[in-house]
Coordinates of C-alpha atoms in Angstrom, one line a residue:
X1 CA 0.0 0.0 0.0
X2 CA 1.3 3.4 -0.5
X3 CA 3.0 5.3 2.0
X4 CA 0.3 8.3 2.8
X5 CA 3.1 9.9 5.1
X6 CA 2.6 13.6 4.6
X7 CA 4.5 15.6 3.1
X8 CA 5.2 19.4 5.1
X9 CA 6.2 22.0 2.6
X10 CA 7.7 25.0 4.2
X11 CA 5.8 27.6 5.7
X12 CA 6.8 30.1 2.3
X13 CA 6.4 27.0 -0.2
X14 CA 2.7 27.0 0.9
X15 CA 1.9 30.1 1.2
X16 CA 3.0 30.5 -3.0
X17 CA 0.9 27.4 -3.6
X18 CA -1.8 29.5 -2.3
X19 CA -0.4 32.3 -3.7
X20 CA -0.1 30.5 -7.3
X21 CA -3.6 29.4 -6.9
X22 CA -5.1 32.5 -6.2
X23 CA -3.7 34.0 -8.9
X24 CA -5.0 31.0 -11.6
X25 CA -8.5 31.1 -9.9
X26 CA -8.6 35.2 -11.6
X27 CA -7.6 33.8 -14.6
X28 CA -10.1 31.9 -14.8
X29 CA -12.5 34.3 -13.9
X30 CA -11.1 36.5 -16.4
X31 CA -10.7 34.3 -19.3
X32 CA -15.0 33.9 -19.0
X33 CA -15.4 37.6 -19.4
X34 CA -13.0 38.0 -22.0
X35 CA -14.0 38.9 -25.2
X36 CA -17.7 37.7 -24.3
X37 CA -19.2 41.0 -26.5
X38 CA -17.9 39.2 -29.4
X39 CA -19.8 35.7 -28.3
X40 CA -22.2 34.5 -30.7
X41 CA -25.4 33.4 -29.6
X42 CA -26.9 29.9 -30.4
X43 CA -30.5 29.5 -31.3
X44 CA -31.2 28.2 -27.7
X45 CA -29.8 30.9 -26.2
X46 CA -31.9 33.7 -27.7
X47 CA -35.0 31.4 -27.2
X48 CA -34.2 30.9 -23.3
X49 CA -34.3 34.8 -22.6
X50 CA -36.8 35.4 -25.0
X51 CA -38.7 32.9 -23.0
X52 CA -38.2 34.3 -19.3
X53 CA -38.5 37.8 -20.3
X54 CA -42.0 36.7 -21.1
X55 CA -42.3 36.3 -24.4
X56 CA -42.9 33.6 -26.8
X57 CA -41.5 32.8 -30.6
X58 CA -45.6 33.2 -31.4
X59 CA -45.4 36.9 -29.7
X60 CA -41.7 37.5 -31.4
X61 CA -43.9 36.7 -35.3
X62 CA -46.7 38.9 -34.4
X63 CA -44.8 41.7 -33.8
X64 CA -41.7 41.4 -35.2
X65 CA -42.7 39.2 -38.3
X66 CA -45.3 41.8 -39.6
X67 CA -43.8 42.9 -42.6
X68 CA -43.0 46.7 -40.6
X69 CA -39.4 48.3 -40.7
X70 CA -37.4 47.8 -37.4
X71 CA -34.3 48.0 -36.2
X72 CA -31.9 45.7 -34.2
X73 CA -33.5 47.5 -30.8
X74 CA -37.0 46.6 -31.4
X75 CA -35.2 42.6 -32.1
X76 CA -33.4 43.1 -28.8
X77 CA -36.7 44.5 -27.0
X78 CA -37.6 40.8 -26.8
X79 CA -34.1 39.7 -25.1
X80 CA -34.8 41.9 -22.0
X81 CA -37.5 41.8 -19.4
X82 CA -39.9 44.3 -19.1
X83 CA -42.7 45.9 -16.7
X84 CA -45.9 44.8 -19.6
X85 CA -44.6 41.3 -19.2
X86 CA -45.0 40.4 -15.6
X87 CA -43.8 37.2 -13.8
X88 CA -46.9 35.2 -14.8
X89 CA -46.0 35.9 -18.8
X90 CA -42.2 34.8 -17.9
X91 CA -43.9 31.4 -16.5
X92 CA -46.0 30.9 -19.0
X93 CA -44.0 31.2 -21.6
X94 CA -41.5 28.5 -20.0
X95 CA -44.7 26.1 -19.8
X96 CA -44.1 26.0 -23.3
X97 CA -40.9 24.4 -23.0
X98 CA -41.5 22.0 -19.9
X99 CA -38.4 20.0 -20.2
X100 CA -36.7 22.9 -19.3
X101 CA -37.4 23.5 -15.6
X102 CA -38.1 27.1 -14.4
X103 CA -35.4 28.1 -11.8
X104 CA -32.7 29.2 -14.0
X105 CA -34.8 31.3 -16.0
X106 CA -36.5 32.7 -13.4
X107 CA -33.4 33.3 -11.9
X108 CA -31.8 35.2 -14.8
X109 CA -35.1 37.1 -15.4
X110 CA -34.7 39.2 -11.5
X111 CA -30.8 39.2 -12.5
X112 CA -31.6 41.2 -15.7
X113 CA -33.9 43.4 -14.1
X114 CA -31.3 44.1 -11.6
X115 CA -28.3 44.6 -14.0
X116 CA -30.3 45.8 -17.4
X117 CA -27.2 45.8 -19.8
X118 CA -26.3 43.9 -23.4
X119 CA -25.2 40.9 -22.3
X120 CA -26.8 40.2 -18.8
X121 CA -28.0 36.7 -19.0
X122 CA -24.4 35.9 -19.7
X123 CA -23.1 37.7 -16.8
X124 CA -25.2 36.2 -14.4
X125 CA -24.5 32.8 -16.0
X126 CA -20.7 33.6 -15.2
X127 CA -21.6 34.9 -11.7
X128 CA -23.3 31.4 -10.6
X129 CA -19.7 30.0 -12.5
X130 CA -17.9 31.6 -9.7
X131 CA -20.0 30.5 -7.2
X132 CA -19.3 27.2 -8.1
X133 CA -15.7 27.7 -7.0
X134 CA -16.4 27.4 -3.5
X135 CA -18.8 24.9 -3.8
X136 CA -16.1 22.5 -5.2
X137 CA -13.6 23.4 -2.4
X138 CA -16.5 22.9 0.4
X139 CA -17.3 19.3 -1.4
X140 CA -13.8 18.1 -1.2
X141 CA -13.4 19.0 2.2
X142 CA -16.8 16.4 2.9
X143 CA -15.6 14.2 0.4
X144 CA -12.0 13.6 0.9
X145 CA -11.3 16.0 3.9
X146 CA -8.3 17.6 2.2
X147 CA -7.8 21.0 1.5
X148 CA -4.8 20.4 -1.0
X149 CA -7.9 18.0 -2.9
X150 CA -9.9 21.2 -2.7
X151 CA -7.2 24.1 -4.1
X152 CA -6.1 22.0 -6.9
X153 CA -10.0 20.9 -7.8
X154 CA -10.7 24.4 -7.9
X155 CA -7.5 25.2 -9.9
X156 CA -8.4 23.0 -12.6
X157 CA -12.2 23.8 -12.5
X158 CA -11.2 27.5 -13.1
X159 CA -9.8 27.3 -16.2
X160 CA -11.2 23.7 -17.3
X161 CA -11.9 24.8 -21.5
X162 CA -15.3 23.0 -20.7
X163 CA -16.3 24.6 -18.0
X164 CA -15.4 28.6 -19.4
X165 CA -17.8 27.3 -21.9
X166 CA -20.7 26.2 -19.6
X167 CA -20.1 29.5 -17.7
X168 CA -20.7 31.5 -21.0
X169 CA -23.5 29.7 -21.7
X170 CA -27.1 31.8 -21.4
X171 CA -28.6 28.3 -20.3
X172 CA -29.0 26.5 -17.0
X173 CA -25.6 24.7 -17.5
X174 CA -23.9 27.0 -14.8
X175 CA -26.6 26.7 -12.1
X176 CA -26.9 22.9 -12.9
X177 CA -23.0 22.5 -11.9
X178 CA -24.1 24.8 -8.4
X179 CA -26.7 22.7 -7.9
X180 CA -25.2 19.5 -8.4
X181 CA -22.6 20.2 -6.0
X182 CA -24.9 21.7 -2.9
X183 CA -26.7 18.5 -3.4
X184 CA -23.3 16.7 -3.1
X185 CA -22.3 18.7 0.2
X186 CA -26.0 18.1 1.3
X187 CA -25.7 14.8 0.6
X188 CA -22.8 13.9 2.4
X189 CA -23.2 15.7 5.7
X190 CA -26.8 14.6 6.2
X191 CA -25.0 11.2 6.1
X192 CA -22.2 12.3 8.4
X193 CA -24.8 14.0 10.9
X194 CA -27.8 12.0 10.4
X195 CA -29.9 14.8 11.6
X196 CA -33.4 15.9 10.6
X197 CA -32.5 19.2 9.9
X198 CA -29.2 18.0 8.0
X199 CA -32.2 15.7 5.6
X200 CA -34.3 18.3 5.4
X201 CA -31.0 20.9 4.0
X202 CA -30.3 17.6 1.4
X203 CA -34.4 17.5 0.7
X204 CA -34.1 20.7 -0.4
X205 CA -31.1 20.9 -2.5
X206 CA -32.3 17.4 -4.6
X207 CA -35.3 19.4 -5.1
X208 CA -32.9 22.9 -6.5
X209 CA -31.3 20.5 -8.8
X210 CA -34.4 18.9 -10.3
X211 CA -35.4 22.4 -11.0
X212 CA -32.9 23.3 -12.8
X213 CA -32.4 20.4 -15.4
X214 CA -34.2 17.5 -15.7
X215 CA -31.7 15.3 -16.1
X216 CA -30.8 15.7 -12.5
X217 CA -32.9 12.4 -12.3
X218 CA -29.9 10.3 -13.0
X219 CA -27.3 12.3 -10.3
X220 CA -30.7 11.7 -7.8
X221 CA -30.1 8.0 -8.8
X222 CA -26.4 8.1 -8.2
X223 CA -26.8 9.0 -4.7
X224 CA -29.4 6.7 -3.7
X225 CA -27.1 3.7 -5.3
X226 CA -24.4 5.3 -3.0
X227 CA -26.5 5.6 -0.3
X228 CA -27.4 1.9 -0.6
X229 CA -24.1 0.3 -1.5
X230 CA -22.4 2.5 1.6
X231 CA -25.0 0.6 4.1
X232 CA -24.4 -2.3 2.1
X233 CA -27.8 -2.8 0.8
X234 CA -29.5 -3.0 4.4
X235 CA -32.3 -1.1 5.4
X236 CA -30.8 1.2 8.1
X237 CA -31.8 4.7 9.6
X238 CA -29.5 6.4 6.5
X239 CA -31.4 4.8 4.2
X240 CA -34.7 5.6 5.8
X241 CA -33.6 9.0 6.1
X242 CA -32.6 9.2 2.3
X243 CA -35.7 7.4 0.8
X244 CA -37.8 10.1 3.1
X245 CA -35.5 13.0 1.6
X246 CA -35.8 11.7 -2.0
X247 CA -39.8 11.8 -1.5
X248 CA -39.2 15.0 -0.2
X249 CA -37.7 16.3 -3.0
X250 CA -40.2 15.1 -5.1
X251 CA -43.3 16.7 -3.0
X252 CA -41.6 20.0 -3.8
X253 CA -41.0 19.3 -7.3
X254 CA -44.3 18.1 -7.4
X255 CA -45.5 21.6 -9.1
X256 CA -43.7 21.3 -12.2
X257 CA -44.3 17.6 -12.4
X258 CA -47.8 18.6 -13.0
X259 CA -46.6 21.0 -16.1
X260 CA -45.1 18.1 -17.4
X261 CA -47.1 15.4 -17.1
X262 CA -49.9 17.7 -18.3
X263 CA -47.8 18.7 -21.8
X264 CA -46.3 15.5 -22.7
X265 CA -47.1 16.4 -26.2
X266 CA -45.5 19.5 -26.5
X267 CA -42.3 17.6 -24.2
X268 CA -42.5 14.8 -28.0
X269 CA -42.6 17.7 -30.5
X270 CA -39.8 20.2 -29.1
X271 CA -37.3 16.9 -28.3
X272 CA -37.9 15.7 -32.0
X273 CA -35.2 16.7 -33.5
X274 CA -32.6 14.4 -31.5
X275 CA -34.8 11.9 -32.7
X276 CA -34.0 12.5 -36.6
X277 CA -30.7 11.0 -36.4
X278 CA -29.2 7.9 -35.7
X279 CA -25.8 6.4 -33.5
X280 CA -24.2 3.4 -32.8
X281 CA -21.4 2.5 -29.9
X282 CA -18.3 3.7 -31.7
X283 CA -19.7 7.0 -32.7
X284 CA -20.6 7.7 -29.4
X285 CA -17.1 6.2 -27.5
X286 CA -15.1 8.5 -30.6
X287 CA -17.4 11.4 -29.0
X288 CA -17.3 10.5 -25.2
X289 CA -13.6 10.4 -26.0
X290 CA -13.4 14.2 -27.2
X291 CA -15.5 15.3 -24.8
X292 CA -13.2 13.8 -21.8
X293 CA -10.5 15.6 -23.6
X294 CA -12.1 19.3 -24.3
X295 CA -12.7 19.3 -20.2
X296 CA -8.9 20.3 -19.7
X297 CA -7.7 21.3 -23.0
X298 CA -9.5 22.6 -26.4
X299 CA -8.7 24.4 -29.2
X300 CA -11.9 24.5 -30.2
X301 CA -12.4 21.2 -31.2
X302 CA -9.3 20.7 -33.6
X303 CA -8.9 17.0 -34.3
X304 CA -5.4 16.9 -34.9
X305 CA -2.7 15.4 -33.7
X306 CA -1.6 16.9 -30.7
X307 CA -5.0 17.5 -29.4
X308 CA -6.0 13.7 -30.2
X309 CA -2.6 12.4 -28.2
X310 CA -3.5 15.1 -25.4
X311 CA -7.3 13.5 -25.3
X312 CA -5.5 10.0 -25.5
X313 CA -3.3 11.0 -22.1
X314 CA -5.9 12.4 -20.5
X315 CA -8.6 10.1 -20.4
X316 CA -5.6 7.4 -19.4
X317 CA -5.0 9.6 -16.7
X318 CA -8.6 9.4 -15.7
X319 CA -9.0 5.9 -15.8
X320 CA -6.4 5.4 -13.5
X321 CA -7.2 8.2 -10.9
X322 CA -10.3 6.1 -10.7
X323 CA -7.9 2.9 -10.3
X324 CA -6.3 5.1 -7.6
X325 CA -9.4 6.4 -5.9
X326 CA -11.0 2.7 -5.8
X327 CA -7.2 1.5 -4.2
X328 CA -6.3 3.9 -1.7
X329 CA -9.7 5.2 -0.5
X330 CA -12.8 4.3 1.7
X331 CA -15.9 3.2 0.1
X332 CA -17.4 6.2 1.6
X333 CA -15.5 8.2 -0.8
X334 CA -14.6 6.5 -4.3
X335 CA -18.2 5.2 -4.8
X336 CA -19.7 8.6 -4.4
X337 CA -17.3 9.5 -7.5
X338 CA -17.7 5.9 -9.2
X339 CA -21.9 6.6 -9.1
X340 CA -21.6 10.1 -10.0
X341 CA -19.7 9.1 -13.5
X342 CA -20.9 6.0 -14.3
X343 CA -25.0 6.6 -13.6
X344 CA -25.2 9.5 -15.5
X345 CA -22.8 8.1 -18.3
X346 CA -25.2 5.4 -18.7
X347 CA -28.6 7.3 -18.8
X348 CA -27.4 9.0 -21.7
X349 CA -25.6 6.1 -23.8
X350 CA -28.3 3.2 -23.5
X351 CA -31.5 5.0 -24.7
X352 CA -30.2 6.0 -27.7
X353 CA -28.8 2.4 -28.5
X354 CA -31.6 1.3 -27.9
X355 CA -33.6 4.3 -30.0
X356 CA -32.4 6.3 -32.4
X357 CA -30.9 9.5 -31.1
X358 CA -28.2 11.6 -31.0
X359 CA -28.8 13.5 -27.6
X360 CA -26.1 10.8 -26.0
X361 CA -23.6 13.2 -28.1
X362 CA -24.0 16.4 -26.5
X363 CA -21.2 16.8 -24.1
X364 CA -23.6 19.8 -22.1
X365 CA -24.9 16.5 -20.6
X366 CA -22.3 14.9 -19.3
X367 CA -21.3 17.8 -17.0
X368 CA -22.1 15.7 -14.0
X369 CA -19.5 13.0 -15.5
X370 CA -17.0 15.7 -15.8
X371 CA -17.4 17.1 -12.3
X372 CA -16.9 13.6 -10.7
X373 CA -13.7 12.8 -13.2
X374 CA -12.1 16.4 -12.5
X375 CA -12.1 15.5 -8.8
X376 CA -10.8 12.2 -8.8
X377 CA -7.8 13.4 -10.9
X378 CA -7.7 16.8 -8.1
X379 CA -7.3 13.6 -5.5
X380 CA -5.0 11.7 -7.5
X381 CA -2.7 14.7 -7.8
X382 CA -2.7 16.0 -4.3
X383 CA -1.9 12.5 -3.5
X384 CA 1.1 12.9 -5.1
X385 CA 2.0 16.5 -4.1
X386 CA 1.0 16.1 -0.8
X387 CA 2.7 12.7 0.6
X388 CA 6.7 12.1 0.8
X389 CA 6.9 8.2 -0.2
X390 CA 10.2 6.3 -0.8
X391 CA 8.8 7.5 -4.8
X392 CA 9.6 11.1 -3.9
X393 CA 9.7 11.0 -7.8
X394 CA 5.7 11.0 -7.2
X395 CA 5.9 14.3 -5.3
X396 CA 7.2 16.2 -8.4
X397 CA 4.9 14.3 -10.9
X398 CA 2.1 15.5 -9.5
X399 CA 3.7 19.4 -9.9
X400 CA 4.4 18.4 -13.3
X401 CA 0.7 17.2 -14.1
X402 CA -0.8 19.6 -11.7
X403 CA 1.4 22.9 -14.1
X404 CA 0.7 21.3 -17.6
X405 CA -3.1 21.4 -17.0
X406 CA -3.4 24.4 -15.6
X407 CA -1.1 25.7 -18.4
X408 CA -3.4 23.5 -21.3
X409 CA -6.1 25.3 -19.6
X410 CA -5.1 28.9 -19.7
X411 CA -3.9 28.5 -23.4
X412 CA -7.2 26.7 -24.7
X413 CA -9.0 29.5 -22.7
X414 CA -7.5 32.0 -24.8
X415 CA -7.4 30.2 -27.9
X416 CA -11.8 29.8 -27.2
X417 CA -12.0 33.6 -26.2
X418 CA -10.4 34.6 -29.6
X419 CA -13.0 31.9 -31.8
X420 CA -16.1 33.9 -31.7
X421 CA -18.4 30.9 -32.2
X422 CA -16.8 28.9 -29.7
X423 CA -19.8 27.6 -27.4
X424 CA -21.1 24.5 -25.1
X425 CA -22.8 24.1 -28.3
X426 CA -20.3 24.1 -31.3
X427 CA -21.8 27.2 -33.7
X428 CA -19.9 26.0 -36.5
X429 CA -22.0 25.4 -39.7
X430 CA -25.4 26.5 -37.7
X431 CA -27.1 30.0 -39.1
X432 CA -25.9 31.1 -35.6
X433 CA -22.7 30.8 -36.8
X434 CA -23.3 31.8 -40.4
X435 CA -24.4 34.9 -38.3
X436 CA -21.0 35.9 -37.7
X437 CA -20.3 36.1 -41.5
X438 CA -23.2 38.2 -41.9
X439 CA -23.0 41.0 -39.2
X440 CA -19.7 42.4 -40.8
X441 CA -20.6 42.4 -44.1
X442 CA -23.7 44.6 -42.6
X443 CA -22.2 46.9 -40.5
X444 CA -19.8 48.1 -43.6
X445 CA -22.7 49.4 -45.6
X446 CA -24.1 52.6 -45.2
X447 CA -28.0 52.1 -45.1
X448 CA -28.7 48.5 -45.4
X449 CA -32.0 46.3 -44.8
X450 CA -32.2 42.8 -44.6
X451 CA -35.2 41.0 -45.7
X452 CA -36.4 37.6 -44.8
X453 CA -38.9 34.9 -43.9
X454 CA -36.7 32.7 -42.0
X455 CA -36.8 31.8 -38.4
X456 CA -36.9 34.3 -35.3
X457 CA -34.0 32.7 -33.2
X458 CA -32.0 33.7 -35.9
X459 CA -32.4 36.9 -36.3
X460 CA -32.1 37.5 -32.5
X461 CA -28.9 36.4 -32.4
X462 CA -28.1 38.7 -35.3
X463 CA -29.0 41.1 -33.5
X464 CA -26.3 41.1 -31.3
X465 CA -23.8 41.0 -33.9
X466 CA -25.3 44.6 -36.2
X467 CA -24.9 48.0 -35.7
X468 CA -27.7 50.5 -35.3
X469 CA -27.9 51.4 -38.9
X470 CA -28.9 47.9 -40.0
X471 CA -33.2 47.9 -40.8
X472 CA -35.2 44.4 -40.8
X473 CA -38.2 44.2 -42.8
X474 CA -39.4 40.5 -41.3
X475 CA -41.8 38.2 -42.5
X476 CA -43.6 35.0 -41.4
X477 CA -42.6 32.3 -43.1
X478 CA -45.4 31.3 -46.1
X479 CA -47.0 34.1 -45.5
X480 CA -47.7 35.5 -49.2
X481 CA -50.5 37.3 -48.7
X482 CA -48.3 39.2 -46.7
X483 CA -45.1 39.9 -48.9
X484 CA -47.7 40.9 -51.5
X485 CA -48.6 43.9 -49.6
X486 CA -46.3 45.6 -47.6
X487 CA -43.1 43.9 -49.9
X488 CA -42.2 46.9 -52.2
X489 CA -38.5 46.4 -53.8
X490 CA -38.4 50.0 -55.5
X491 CA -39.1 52.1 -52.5
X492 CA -36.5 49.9 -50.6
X493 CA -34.2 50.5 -53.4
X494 CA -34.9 54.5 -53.1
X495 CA -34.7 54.5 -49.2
X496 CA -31.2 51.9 -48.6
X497 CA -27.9 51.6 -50.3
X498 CA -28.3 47.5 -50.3
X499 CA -31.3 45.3 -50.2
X500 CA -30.1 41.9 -48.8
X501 CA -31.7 38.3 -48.2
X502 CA -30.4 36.8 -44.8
X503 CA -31.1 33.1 -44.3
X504 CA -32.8 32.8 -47.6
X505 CA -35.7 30.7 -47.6
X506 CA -36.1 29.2 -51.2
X507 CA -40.1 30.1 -51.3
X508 CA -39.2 33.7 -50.5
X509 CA -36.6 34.0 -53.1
X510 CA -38.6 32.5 -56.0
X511 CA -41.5 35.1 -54.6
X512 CA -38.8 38.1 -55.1
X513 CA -38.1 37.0 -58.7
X514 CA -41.6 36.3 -59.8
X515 CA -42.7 39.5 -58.9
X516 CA -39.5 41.7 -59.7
X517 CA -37.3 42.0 -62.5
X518 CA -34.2 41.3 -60.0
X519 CA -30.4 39.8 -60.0
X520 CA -28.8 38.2 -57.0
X521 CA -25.0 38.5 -55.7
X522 CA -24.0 36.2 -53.4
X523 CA -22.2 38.7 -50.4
X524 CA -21.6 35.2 -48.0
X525 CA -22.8 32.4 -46.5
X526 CA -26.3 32.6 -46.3
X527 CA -26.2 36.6 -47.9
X528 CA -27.3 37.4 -51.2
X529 CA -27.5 41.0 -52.0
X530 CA -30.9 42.2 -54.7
X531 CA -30.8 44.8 -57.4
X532 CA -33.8 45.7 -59.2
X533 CA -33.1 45.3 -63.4

């Protein structure tokens, strides 16, 4: 067994760990904030705040879609709370979307009242990031008891490529990771303490995390197989206490189980698209692969060489910190970890072999995996550091490791502050993305309009990206009736320097030429330019 003698470092030698620490936990605070003007916005993004500042892609149509002239403030109206859409609007609107529980919206609707700028819902999603941070620390102090565990899983959570990424994110990503953790802490110290008041905290926190994500079902599963397993599948006064918690949980969950059970339907349509597609075992492993890679280094997703022996190291590391964890720890502490990974892991890989789907390729929800790997590799490190064995070669290995991630970290963290449509969900190829194509071609003509029938998302997150002098004249899509009247080519022509298609619809387009003597210049992806003949 190995020798868990501790190893003292001087008095100064800690105090610059700290120091060093310290210093990589700003960072990583700054490297979420920077450049985050020049973030592009996914399609789910714009429809989350559309949705808890109380509106709904129906209201957006009506009075966006209309065939009037607006500009990108009346689009943005619609990304900001306001006073003639109350709190009852906000929750309405999310009923429409039931698979998405209310608490991180509702949360990020009072936070951009509060702080009414640009880009708030990605500021507050950044603020719960930080509060994370703690979190982590406090849950390896229960889990492990060791504060070295603790500044290094912090370290590496900080500037974890992945994690910058979830923190960016205008989703419930960020307050899923919070939640997942409190439960954690909850968890374990009700166990510890075995108190009613110490249930009643856990109660509480189960219930938090099952309104924030749904898929908090399978971390609520993971800790009752941990509770189990630890009493060794006996019915004791812990596992009373946790079955009583878990009901609990569910009571006070119990309102928005009625919104979902009641709108099944609408839970079928909105989750359809996963369902178009098709995976098997080795597309999925290939994927899981990457994913385990991106959460301590990513150039944004480049498959080359280096990044693909980088992924290959790191997920041998993390196999074997698990190896570690299961060999030199109590059961009270490596199944925790072992549940938290392999639970989730399996909820999302075994419904889509057995269906087709593609949601098992997401890595947004694997972030419970992630957190439970990132802190077995934080434990296998401090191990390392912090013990003087007759392998004091072990003691410097773990410096080494401990430096090159949080080096990998900082550079990938740059490398996804400097790539625009770097996101939790790639933008690449998506009209989100094609978006940032778009807005400078825009922005460099003097008067322009843009004209189109496509989607709403879109065009929100366009609107982000424009300057003031950019005009929409929007339309619903098949509405002809419409285009016929307020549609007028030659007074567009008289009143802006360019008349341009964005995210041409084919239908619209043949409309334009049927009814005008017109030629086309293609100006980018997904950007045609119109002159009248």
């Amino acid at each position: 067994m190995m020798d868990q003698k501790k190893y003292l470092p001087t008095r100064s030698a800690a105090n610059f760990g700290k120091f060093l620490i310290i210093t990589i936990l700003v960072i990583g605070v700054g490297l979420r904030f920077f450049n985050l003007e020049q973030k592009v916005y996914s399609a789910d993004e714009v429809r989350s705040i559309m949705r808890f500042s109380g509106y709904t892609t129906q209201d957006v149509r009506e009075q966006a879609f209309n065939g009037e002239i607006i500009g990108r403030k009346d689009l943005q109206y619609f990304q900001h709370p306001h006073s003639e859409r109350s709190l009852s609007d906000a929750l309405r609107s999310l009923m429409g979307n039931p698979e998405h529980p209310p608490l991180y919206h509702l949360s990020a609707r009072f936070w951009m009242q509060l702080i009414p700028i640009e880009h708030s819902a990605r500021t507050f999603s950044i603020f719960l990031s930080i509060l994370v941070i703690p979190c982590l620390y406090w849950l390896c102090l229960e889990l492990f008891d060791s504060s070295l565990t603790g500044w290094i899983a912090i370290a590496l959570f900080a500037v974890s490529p992945f994690q910058m990424l979830v923190a960016q994110n205008t989703t419930q990503y960020s307050l899923w990771t919070l939640t997942i953790l409190l439960s954690g802490i909850a968890l374990l110290r009700a166990i510890r303490k075995n108190t009613l008041k110490s249930w009643l905290w856990y109660s509480l926190s189960l219930a938090l995390t099952f309104y924030t994500h749904l898929f908090s079902a399978p971390v609520a599963i993971a800790q009752a197989l941990y509770v189990i397993l630890l009493e060794r599948l006996k019915i004791t006064r812990t596992v009373v206490s946790y079955v009583l918690a878990g009901v609990g949980s569910l009571v006070l969950f119990s309102p928005w189980l009625f919104v979902i059970f009641s709108n099944l339907d609408k839970i079928d349509r909105n989750n359809r698209y996963y369902r178009q597609f098709q995976t098997n075992i080795i597309e999925i492993s290939q994927t899981l692969f990457r994913h385990t890679g991106h959460v301590f280094v990513d150039f944004f997703h480049r498959r080359g060489r280096l990044e693909s022996a980088l992924h290959l190291l790191i997920l041998l590391l993390a196999i074997y910190s698990l190896y570690h964890l299961i060999r030199y720890t109590s059961p009270k502490v490596w199944l925790f970890l072992i549940t938290l990974i392999v639970v989730p892991t399996l909820f999302q890989i075994v419904p889509d072999l057995l269906k087709p789907s593609i949601r098992s390729l997401q890595a947004r929800y694997y972030l419970p995996v992630f957190l439970g790997m990132q802190m077995a590799i934080s434990y296998l490190i401090a191990s390392y550091i912090g013990s003087k064995s007759p392998k004091n070669w072990l003691h410097y290995l773990g410096q080494q490791i401990l430096l090159i991630f949080l080096l990998l970290g900082i550079v990938s963290g740059v490398f996804l502050g400097l790539t625009p449509d770097a996101g939790l969900d790639d933008q690449r190829g998506t009209a989100s993305g094609v978006n940032l194509e778009i807005a400078p071609v825009l922005n460099s003509m003097t008067k322009p309009i843009v004209i189109s029938d496509n989607t709403p998302s879109f065009f929100l997150a366009l609107s982000y990206l424009v300057n003031d002098r950019v005009k929409f004249q929007l339309f619903q899509d098949g509405d002809v009736e419409s285009w016929r009247r307020k549609l007028n080519l030659k007074e567009l022509a008289q009143n802006y320097s360019n008349i341009v298609v964005a995210h041409p619809e084919e239908d619209f387009v043949n409309f334009l030429n049927e009814q005008y003597s017109i030629r086309t210049k293609k100006l980018a992806e997904q950007l045609i330019e119109i002159k009248l003949q």
